Coordinates of C-alpha atoms and ligand atoms in Angstrom, one line a residue:
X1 CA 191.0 184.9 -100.4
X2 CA 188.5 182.0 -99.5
X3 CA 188.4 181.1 -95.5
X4 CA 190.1 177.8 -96.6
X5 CA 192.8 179.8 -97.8
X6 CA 193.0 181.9 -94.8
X7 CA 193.4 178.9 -92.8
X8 CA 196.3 177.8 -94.4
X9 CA 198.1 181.2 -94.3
X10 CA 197.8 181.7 -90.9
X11 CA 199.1 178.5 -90.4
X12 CA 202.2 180.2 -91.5
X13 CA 204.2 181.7 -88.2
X14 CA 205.3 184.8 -90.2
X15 CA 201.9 185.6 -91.5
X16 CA 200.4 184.9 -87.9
X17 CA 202.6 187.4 -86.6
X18 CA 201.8 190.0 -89.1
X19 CA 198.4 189.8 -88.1
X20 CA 199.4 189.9 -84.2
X21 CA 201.7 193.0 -84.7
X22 CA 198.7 194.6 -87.0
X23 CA 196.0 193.7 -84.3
X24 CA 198.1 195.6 -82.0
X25 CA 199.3 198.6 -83.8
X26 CA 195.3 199.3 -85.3
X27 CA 194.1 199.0 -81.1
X28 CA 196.8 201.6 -80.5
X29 CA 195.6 203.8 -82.5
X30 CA 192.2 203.2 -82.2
X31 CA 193.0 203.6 -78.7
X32 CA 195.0 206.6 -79.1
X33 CA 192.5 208.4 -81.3
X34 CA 189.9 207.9 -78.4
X35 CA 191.9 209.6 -75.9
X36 CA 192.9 212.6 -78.1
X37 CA 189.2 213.2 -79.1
X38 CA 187.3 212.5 -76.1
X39 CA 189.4 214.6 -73.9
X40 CA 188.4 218.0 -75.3
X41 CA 186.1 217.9 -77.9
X42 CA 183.9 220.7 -76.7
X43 CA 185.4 222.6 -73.9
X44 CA 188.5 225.2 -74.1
X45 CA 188.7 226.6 -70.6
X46 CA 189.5 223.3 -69.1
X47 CA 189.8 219.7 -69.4
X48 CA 186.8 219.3 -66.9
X49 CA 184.4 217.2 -68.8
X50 CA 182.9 216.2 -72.0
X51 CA 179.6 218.7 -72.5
X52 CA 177.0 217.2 -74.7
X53 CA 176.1 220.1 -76.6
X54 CA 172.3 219.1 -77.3
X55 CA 171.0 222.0 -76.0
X56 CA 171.5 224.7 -72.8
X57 CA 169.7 222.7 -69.8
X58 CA 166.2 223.2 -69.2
X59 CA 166.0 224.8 -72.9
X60 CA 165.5 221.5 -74.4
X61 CA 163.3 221.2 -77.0
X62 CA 160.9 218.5 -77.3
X63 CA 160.0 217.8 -73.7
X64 CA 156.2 216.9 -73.3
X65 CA 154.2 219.4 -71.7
X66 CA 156.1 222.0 -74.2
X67 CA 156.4 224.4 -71.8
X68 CA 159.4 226.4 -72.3
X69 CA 161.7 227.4 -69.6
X70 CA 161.6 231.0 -68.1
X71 CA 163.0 231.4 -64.9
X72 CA 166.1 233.3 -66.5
X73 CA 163.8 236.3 -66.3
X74 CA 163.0 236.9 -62.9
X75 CA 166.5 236.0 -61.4
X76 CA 168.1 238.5 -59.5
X77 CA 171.7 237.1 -60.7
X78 CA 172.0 237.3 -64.5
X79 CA 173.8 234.1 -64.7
X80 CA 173.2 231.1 -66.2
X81 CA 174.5 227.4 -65.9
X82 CA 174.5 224.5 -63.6
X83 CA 176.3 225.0 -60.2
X84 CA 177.4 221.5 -59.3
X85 CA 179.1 220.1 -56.3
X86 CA 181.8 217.4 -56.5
X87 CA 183.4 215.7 -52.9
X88 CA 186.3 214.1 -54.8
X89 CA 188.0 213.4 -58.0
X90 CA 189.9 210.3 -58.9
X91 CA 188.8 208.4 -55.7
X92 CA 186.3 208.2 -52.8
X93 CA 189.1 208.9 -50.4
X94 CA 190.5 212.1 -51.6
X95 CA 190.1 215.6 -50.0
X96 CA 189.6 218.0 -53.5
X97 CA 186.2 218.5 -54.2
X98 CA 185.0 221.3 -55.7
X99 CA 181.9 223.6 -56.3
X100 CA 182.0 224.6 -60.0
X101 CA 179.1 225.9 -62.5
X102 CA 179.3 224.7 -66.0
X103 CA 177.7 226.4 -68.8
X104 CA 178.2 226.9 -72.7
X105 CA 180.6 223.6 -72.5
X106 CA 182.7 224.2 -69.9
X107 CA 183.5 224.8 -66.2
X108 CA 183.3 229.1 -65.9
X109 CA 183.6 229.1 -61.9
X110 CA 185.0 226.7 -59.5
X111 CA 185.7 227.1 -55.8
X112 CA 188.3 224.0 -54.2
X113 CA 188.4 224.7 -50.6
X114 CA 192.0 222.9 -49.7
X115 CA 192.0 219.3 -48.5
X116 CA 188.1 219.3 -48.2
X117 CA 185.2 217.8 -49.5
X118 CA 182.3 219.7 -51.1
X119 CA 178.3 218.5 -50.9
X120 CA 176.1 221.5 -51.2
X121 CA 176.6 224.9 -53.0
X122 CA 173.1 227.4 -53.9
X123 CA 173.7 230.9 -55.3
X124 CA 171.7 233.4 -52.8
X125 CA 169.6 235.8 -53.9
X126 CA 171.7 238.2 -53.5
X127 CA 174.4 237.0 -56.1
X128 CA 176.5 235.2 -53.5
X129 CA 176.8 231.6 -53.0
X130 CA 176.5 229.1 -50.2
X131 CA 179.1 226.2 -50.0
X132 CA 179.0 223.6 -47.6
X133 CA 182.0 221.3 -47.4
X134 CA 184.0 219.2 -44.9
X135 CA 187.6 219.8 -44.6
X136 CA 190.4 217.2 -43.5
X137 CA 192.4 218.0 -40.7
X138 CA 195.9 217.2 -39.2
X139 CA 195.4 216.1 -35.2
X140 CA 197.5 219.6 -34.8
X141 CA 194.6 221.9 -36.1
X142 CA 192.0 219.5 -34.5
X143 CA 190.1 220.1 -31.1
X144 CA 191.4 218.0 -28.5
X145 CA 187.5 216.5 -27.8
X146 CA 187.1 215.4 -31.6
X147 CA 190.6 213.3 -31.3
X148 CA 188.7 211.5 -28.4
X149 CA 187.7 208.7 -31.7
X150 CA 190.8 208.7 -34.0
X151 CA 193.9 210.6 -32.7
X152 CA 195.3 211.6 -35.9
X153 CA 193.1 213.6 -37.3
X154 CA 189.6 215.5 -37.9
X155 CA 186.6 217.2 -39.8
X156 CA 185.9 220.7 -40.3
X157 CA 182.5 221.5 -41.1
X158 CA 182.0 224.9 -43.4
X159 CA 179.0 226.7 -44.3
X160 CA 180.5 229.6 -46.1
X161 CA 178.7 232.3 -48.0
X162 CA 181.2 233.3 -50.7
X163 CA 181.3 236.7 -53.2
X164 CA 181.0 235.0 -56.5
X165 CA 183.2 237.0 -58.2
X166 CA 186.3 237.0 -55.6
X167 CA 185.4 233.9 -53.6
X168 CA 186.2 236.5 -50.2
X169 CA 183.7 234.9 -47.5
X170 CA 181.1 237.0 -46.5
X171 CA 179.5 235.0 -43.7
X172 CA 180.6 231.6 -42.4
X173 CA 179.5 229.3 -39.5
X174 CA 182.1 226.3 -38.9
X175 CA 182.4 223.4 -36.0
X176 CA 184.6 220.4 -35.5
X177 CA 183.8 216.8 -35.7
X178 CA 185.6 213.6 -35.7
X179 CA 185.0 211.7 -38.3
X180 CA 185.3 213.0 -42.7
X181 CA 183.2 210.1 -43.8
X182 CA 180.0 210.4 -41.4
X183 CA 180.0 213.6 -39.5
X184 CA 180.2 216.0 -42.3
X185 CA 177.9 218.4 -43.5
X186 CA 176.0 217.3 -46.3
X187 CA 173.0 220.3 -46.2
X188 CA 172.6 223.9 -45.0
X189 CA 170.2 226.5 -46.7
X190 CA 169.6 230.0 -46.5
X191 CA 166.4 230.9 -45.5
X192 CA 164.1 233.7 -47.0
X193 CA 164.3 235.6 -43.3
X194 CA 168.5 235.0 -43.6
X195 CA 168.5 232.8 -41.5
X196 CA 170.5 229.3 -42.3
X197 CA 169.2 225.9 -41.9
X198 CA 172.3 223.0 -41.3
X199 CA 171.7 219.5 -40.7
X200 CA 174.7 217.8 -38.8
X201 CA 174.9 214.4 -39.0
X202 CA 177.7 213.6 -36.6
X203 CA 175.1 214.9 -33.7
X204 CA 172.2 213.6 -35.4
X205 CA 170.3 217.0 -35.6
X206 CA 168.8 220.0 -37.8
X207 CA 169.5 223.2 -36.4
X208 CA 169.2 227.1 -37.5
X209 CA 171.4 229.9 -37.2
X210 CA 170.8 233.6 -37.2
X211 CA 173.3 236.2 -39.2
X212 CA 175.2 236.5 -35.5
X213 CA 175.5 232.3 -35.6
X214 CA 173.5 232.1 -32.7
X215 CA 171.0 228.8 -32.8
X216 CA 168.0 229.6 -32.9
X217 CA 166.4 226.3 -33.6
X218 CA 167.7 223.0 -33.0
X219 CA 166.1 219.7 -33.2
X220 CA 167.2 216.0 -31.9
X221 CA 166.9 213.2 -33.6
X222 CA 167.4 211.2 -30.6
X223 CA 164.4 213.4 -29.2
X224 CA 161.8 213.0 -31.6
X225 CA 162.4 210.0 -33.3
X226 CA 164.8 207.6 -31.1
X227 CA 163.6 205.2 -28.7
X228 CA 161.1 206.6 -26.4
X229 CA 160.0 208.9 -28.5
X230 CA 156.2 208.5 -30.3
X231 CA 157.5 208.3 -33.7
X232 CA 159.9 204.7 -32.2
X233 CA 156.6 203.6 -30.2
X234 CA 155.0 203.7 -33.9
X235 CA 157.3 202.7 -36.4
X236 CA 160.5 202.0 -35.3
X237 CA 164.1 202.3 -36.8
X238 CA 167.4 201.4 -36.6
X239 CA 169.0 201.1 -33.0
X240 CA 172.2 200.0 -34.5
X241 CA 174.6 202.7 -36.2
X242 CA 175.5 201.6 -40.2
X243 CA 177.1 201.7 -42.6
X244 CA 179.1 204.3 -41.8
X245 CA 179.0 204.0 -37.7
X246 CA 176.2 206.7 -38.0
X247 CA 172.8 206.2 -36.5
X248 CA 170.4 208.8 -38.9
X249 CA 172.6 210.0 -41.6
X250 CA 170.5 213.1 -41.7
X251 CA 171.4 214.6 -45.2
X252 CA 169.3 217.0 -46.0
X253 CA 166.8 220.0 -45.1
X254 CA 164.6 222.3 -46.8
X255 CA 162.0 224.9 -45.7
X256 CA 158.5 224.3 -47.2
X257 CA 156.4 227.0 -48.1
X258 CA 154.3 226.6 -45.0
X259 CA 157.2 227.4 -43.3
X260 CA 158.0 223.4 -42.1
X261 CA 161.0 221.5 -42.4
X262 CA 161.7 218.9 -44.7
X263 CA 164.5 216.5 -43.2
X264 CA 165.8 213.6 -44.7
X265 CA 166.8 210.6 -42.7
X266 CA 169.1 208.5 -45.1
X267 CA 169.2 205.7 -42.6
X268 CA 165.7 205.7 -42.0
X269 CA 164.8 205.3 -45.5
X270 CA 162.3 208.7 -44.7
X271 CA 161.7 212.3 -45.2
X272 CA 160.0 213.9 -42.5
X273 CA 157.7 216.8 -42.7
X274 CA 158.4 219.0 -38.8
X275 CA 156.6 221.9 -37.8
X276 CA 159.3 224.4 -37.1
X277 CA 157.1 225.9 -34.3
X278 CA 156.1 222.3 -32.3
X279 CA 158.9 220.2 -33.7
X280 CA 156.3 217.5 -34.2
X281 CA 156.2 215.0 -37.2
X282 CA 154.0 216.2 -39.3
X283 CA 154.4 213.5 -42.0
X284 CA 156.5 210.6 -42.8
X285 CA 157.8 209.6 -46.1
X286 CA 158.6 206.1 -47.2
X287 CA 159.2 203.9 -44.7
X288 CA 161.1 203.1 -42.0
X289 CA 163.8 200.1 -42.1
X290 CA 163.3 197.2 -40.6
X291 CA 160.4 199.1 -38.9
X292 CA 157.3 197.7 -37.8
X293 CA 155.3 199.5 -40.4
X294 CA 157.5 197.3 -43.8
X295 CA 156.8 193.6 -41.8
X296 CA 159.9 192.0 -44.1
X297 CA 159.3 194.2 -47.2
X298 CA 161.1 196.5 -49.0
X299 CA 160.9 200.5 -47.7
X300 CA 159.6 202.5 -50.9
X301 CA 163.0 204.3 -50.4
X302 CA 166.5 203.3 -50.1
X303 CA 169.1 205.4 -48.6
X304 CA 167.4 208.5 -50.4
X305 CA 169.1 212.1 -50.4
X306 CA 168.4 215.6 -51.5
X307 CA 164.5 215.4 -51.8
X308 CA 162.8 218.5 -53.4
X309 CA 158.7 219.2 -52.8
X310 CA 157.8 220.0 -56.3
X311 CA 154.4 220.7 -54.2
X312 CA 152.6 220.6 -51.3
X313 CA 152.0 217.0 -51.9
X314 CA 154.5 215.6 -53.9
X315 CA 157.9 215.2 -53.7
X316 CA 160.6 214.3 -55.9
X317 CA 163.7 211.8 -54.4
X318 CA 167.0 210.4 -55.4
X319 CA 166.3 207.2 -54.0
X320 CA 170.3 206.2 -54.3
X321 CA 170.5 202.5 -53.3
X322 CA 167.4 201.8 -55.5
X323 CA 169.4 203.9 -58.3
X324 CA 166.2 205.9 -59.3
X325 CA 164.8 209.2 -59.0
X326 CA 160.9 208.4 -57.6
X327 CA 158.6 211.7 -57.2
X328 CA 156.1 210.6 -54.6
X329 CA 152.7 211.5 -53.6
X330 CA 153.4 211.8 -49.7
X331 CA 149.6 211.6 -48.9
X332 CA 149.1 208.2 -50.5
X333 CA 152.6 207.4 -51.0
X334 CA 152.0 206.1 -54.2
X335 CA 155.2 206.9 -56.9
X336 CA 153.9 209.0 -59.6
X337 CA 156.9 208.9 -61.6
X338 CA 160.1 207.4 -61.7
X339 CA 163.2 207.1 -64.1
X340 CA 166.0 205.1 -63.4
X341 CA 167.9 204.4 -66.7
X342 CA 171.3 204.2 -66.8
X343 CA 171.2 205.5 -62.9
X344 CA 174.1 204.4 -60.8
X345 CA 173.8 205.5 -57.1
X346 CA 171.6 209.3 -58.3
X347 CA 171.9 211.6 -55.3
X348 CA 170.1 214.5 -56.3
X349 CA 166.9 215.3 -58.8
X350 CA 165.4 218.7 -59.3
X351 CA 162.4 219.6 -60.8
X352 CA 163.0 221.9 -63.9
X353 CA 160.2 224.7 -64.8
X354 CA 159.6 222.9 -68.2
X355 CA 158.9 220.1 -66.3
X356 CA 162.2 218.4 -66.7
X357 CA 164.1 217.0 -64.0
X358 CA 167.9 217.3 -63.3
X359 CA 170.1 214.5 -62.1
X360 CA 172.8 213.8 -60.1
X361 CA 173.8 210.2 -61.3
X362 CA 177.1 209.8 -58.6
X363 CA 178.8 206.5 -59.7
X364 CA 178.4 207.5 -63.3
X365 CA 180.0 210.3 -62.8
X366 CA 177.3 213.0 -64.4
X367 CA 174.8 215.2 -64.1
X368 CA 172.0 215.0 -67.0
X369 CA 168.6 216.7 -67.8
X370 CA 166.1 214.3 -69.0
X371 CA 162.6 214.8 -69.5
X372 CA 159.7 213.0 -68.7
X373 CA 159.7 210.4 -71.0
X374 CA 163.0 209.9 -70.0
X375 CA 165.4 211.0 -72.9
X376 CA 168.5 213.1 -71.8
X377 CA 168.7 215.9 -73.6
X378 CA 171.9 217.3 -71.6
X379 CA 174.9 216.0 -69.9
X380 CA 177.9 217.0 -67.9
X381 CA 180.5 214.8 -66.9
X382 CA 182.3 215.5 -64.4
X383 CA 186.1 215.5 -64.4
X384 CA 188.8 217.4 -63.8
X385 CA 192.8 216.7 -64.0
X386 CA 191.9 214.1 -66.1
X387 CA 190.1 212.1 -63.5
X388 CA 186.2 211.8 -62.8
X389 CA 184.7 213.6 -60.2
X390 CA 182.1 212.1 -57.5
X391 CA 179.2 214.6 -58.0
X392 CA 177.0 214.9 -54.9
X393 CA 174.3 217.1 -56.2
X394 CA 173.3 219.8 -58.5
X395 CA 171.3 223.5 -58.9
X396 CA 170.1 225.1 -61.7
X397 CA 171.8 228.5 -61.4
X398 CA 168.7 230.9 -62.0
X399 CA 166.7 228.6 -59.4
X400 CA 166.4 228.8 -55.9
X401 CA 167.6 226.0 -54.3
X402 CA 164.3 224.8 -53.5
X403 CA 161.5 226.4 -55.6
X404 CA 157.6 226.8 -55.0
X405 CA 155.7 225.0 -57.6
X406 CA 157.8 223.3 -59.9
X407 CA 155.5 221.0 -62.3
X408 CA 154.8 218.0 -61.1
X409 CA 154.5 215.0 -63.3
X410 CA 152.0 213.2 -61.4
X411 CA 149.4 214.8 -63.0
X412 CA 150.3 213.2 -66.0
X413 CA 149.4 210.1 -64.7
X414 CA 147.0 208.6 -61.9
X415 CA 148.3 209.6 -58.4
X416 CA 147.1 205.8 -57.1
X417 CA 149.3 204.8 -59.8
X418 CA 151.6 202.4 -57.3
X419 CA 152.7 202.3 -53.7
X420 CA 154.3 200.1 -52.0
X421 CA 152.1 199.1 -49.3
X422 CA 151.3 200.8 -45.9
X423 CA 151.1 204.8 -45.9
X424 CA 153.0 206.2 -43.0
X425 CA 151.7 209.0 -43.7
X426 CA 149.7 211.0 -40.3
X427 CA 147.0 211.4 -42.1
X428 CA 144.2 209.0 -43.3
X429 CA 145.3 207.7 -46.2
X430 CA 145.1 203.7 -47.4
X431 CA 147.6 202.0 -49.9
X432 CA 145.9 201.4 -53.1
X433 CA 147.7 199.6 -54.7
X434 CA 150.3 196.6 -54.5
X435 CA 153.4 195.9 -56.7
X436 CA 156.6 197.4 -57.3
X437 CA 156.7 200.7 -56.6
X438 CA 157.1 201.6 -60.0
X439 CA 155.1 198.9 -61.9
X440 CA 152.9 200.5 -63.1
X441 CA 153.7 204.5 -62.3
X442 CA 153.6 206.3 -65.9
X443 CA 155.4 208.0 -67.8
X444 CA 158.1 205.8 -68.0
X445 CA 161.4 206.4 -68.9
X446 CA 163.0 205.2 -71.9
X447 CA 165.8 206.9 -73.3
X448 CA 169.6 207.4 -72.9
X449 CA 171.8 209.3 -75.6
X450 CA 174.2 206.0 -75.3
X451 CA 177.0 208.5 -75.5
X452 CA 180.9 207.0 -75.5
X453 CA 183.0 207.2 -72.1
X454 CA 182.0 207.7 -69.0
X455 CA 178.7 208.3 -70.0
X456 CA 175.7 205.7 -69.7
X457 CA 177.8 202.8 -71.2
X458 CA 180.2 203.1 -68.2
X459 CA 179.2 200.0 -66.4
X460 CA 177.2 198.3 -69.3
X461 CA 174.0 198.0 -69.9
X462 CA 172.2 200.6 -68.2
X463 CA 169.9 199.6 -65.5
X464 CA 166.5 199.2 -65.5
X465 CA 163.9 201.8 -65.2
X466 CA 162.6 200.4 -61.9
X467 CA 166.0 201.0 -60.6
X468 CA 166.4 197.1 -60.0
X469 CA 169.4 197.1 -62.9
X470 CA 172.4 198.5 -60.9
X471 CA 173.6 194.7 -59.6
X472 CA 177.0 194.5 -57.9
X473 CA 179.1 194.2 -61.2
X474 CA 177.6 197.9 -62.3
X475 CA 178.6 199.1 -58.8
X476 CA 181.8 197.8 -59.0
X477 CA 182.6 198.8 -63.0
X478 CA 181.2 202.1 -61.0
X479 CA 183.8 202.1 -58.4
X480 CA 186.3 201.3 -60.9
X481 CA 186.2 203.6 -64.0
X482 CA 186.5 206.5 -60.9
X483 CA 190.0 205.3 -60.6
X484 CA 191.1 204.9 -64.5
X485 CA 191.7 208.2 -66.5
X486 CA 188.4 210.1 -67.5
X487 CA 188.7 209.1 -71.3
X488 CA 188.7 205.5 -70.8
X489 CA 185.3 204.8 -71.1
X490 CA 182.9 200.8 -72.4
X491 CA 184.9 201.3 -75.9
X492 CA 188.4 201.9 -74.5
X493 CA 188.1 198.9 -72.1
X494 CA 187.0 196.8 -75.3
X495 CA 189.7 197.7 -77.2
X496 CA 192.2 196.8 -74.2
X497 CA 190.2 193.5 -73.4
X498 CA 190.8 192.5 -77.7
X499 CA 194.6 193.5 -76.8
X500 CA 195.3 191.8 -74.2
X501 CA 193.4 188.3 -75.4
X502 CA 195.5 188.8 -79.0
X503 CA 198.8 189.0 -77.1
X504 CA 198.1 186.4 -74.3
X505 CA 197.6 184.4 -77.9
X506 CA 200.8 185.7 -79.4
X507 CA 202.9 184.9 -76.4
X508 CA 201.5 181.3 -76.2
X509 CA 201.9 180.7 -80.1
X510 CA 205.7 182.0 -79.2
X511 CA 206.2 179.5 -76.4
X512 CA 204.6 176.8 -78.6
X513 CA 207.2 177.5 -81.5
X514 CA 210.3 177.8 -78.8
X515 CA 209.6 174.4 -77.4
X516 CA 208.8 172.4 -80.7
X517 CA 212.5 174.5 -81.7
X518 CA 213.8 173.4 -78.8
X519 CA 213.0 170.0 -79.4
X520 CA 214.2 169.9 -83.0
X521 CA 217.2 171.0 -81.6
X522 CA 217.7 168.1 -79.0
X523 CA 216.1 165.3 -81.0
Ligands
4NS601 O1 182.9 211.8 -48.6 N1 182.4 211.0 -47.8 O2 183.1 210.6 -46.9 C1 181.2 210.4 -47.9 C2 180.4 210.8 -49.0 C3 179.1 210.3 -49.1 C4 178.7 209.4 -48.2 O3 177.5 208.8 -48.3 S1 176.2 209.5 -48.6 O4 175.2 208.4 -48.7 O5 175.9 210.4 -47.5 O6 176.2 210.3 -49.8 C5 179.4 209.0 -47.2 C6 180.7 209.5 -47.0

């Protein structure tokens, strides 16, 4: 049949609503097939996730330094996995996150504190595992100072040391706060003297706390780097809370192996190096917004969370809003390396021993290993009930949380490589370079497995490597697919969009014929 021919046939009504009813019934089952197959293809304990069986994490094959991965050995737990942290399925405002670890396709622990949300989870040394997570309250289980704000209701910050196997708690320190979206806790670590480090953004502060919860170390934002203070005198900051009616947003900490304090200041746009003993700033990284040190430019970092010092001079970032990971020479503050493909809103990255780097891509709903070059040689993603799950970050089971001397990949390339502009680093040195802050940083990333769902294609095209590709219809196809069951993924929404446009068509073609019927009739 010649496209003449074709022509003339569908000029027939009865043939044009053969093809209507056949473009329908072949998108059905197209449709159909998609969500019986993607749902379980690989894991049988559950219905959390697709697993992308390329290889165990941090086994991959292939990566660039060839360095193969053995930190399995000298774990004192004989587990292996990822232990992820989700705060909430199926919508930003829900209370059911869970801590789970995934392994050998599926989900082989989870722990869903009721009505909460969950943000950091490390397994201890000593097999257990640390959960911190925020739970909603009812005004009538609330603290009659936290309803001061919002009479209805509360937060209920948990650090909870939990026996893996029975999930009993072994040790917990708790406290109540107002607010579920900007005074939960978002960090707490155990230290190697057992002691456990806990930033609390709702009072803007880092503290520690002995075994008997006693505070043994506390430290004030307000103190040492609000107005006043040497740090405002020299850069600067934010006087105004935002977004969140937060001022600092502090969101993470970590103990360096000198025995400092690494805290992140999301609203800053820093990560701060303190001396545990003086409290004094020992050095800045990025720079602060709208401080006098960026005069109109862009910070290097952009709402960043869960950094991790690969060494004693570099350190690796999820800088979120900028939807890349960045490692960073905090000396120079030139970014070494960089990968931002397919990133929506990353909130974690961890440096693997085989010199792989783990991430927590948030608003695409997975966590992935990809190597230097870029390509992902494993992914999670992250559902459960049939809904995607907001991951906030992720561990590698048989790691500490925050290791000594994971590789770091600017050695690959030229630490000047970029920077953004002024150091704010203390110490003496210059920019060397101008440009994007990842311009010119090597190695590049490159590659995505362009898997189907929720995967890379979520939002489209994946964004750029500099980060610069997550524009505002990414973040909203982002927002979006978190709300849509977890198998409708780019293909699905295709095969709807081709529906709906062939039966907008067939309705239009059926109002056509009714009038020029109609008409026949009343000539
Ligand atoms: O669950 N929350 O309410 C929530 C989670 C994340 C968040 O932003 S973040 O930048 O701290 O991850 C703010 C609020």
């Amino acid at each position: 049949m010649n496209v003449g021919s074709m022509v003339v046939a569908l000029g027939e009504r009865r043939t044009r609503l053969a093809v209507y009813v056949a473009v329908v019934v072949v998108l059905s089952l197209a449709l159909g097939f998609q969500a019986v197959t993607a749902g379980g293809t690989t894991t049988t304990t559950s219905d959390d996730g697709r697993w992308t069986p390329t290889s165990t994490p941090g086994d991959a094959t292939g990566t660039t330094n060839g360095s193969t991965d053995s930190s399995a050995t000298d774990s004192a737990v004989d587990r292996t996995g990822v232990l992820v942290t989700v705060q909430s399925y199926g919508g930003f405002g829900q209370n059911n996150g869970r801590a789970v670890v995934v392994n050998d396709g599926g989900v082989v622990w989870s722990f869903a504190p009721e009505d909460s949300r969950v943000f950091d989870a490390e397994m201890l040394e000593n097999g257990h595992v640390l959960v911190s997570y925020a739970t909603a309250l009812p005004a009538s289980e609330c603290p009659e100072r936290t309803l001061e704000y919002k009479d209805d209701r509360c937060v209920r910050n948990n650090v909870v040391e939990l026996d893996y196997e029975t999930k009993d708690e072994v040790w917990a320190y708790r406290w109540y706060d107002a607010f579920i979206t900007h005074h939960e806790v978002h960090d707490a670590d155990r230290l190697p003297n057992g002691e456990t480090a806990i930033v609390d953004m709702g009072n803007d502060r880092a503290f520690v706390v002995n075994e008997s919860k006693d505070v043994v170390w506390n430290w004030s934002a307000r103190e040492h780097i609000g107005p006043g203070s040497d740090f405002w005198e020299k850069y600067g900051g934010p006087e105004r809370p935002r977004p969140e009616s937060d001022w600092t947003h502090m969101n993470d900490i970590d103990q360096l192996a000198d025995g400092d304090f690494s805290l992140s200041i999301r609203n800053f746009d820093v990560v701060l190096e303190v001396n545990r003993s003086t409290k004094e700033i020992e050095r800045v990284v990025g720079e602060v917004r709208g401080g006098k040190d960026v005069e109109g430019r862009e910070p290097i970092l952009d709402d960043q969370h869960n950094p991790m010092w690969v060494s004693s001079e570099h350190v690796l970032v999820a800088d979120s809003e900028a939807d890349r990971i960045v490692e960073v020479n905090a000396s120079t503050q030139a970014v070494v390396w960089s990968y931002g493909d397919g990133l929506l809103w990353p909130r974690d990255a961890d440096r693997l021993p085989n010199g792989n780097t783990l991430v927590t891509n948030s608003l695409r709903y997975e966590v992935e290993e990809v190597t230097p070059d870029g390509e992902v040689v494993w992914r999670y993603r992250v559902a459960w009930n049939g809904k995607r799950g907001i991951p906030y970050e992720a561990d590698r089971v048989q790691l500490p949380e925050e290791p000594d001397g994971m590789p770091t990949l600017g050695d690959r390339a030229s630490d000047a490589a970029t920077t953004s502009g002024a150091s704010t680093s203390t110490g003496t040195a210059a920019p060397e370079a101008t440009g994007a802050p990842s311009e010119t940083a090597a190695p590049q990333a490159t590659g995505s497995d362009g898997g189907s769902g929720a995967g890379s294609d979520a939002g489209g095209s994946a964004a750029g490597d500099d980060g610069s590709g997550g524009g505002v219809v990414e973040r909203l196809a982002g927002y979006a697919y978190l709300y849509l069951p977890f198998w409708v993924g780019g293909v699905e929404l295709a095969l709807v969009g081709v529906g709906v446009l062939v039966g907008v068509v067939a309705v239009l073609d059926g109002v056509a014929f009714a009038i020029g019927r109609f008409r026949d009739v009343n000539a």
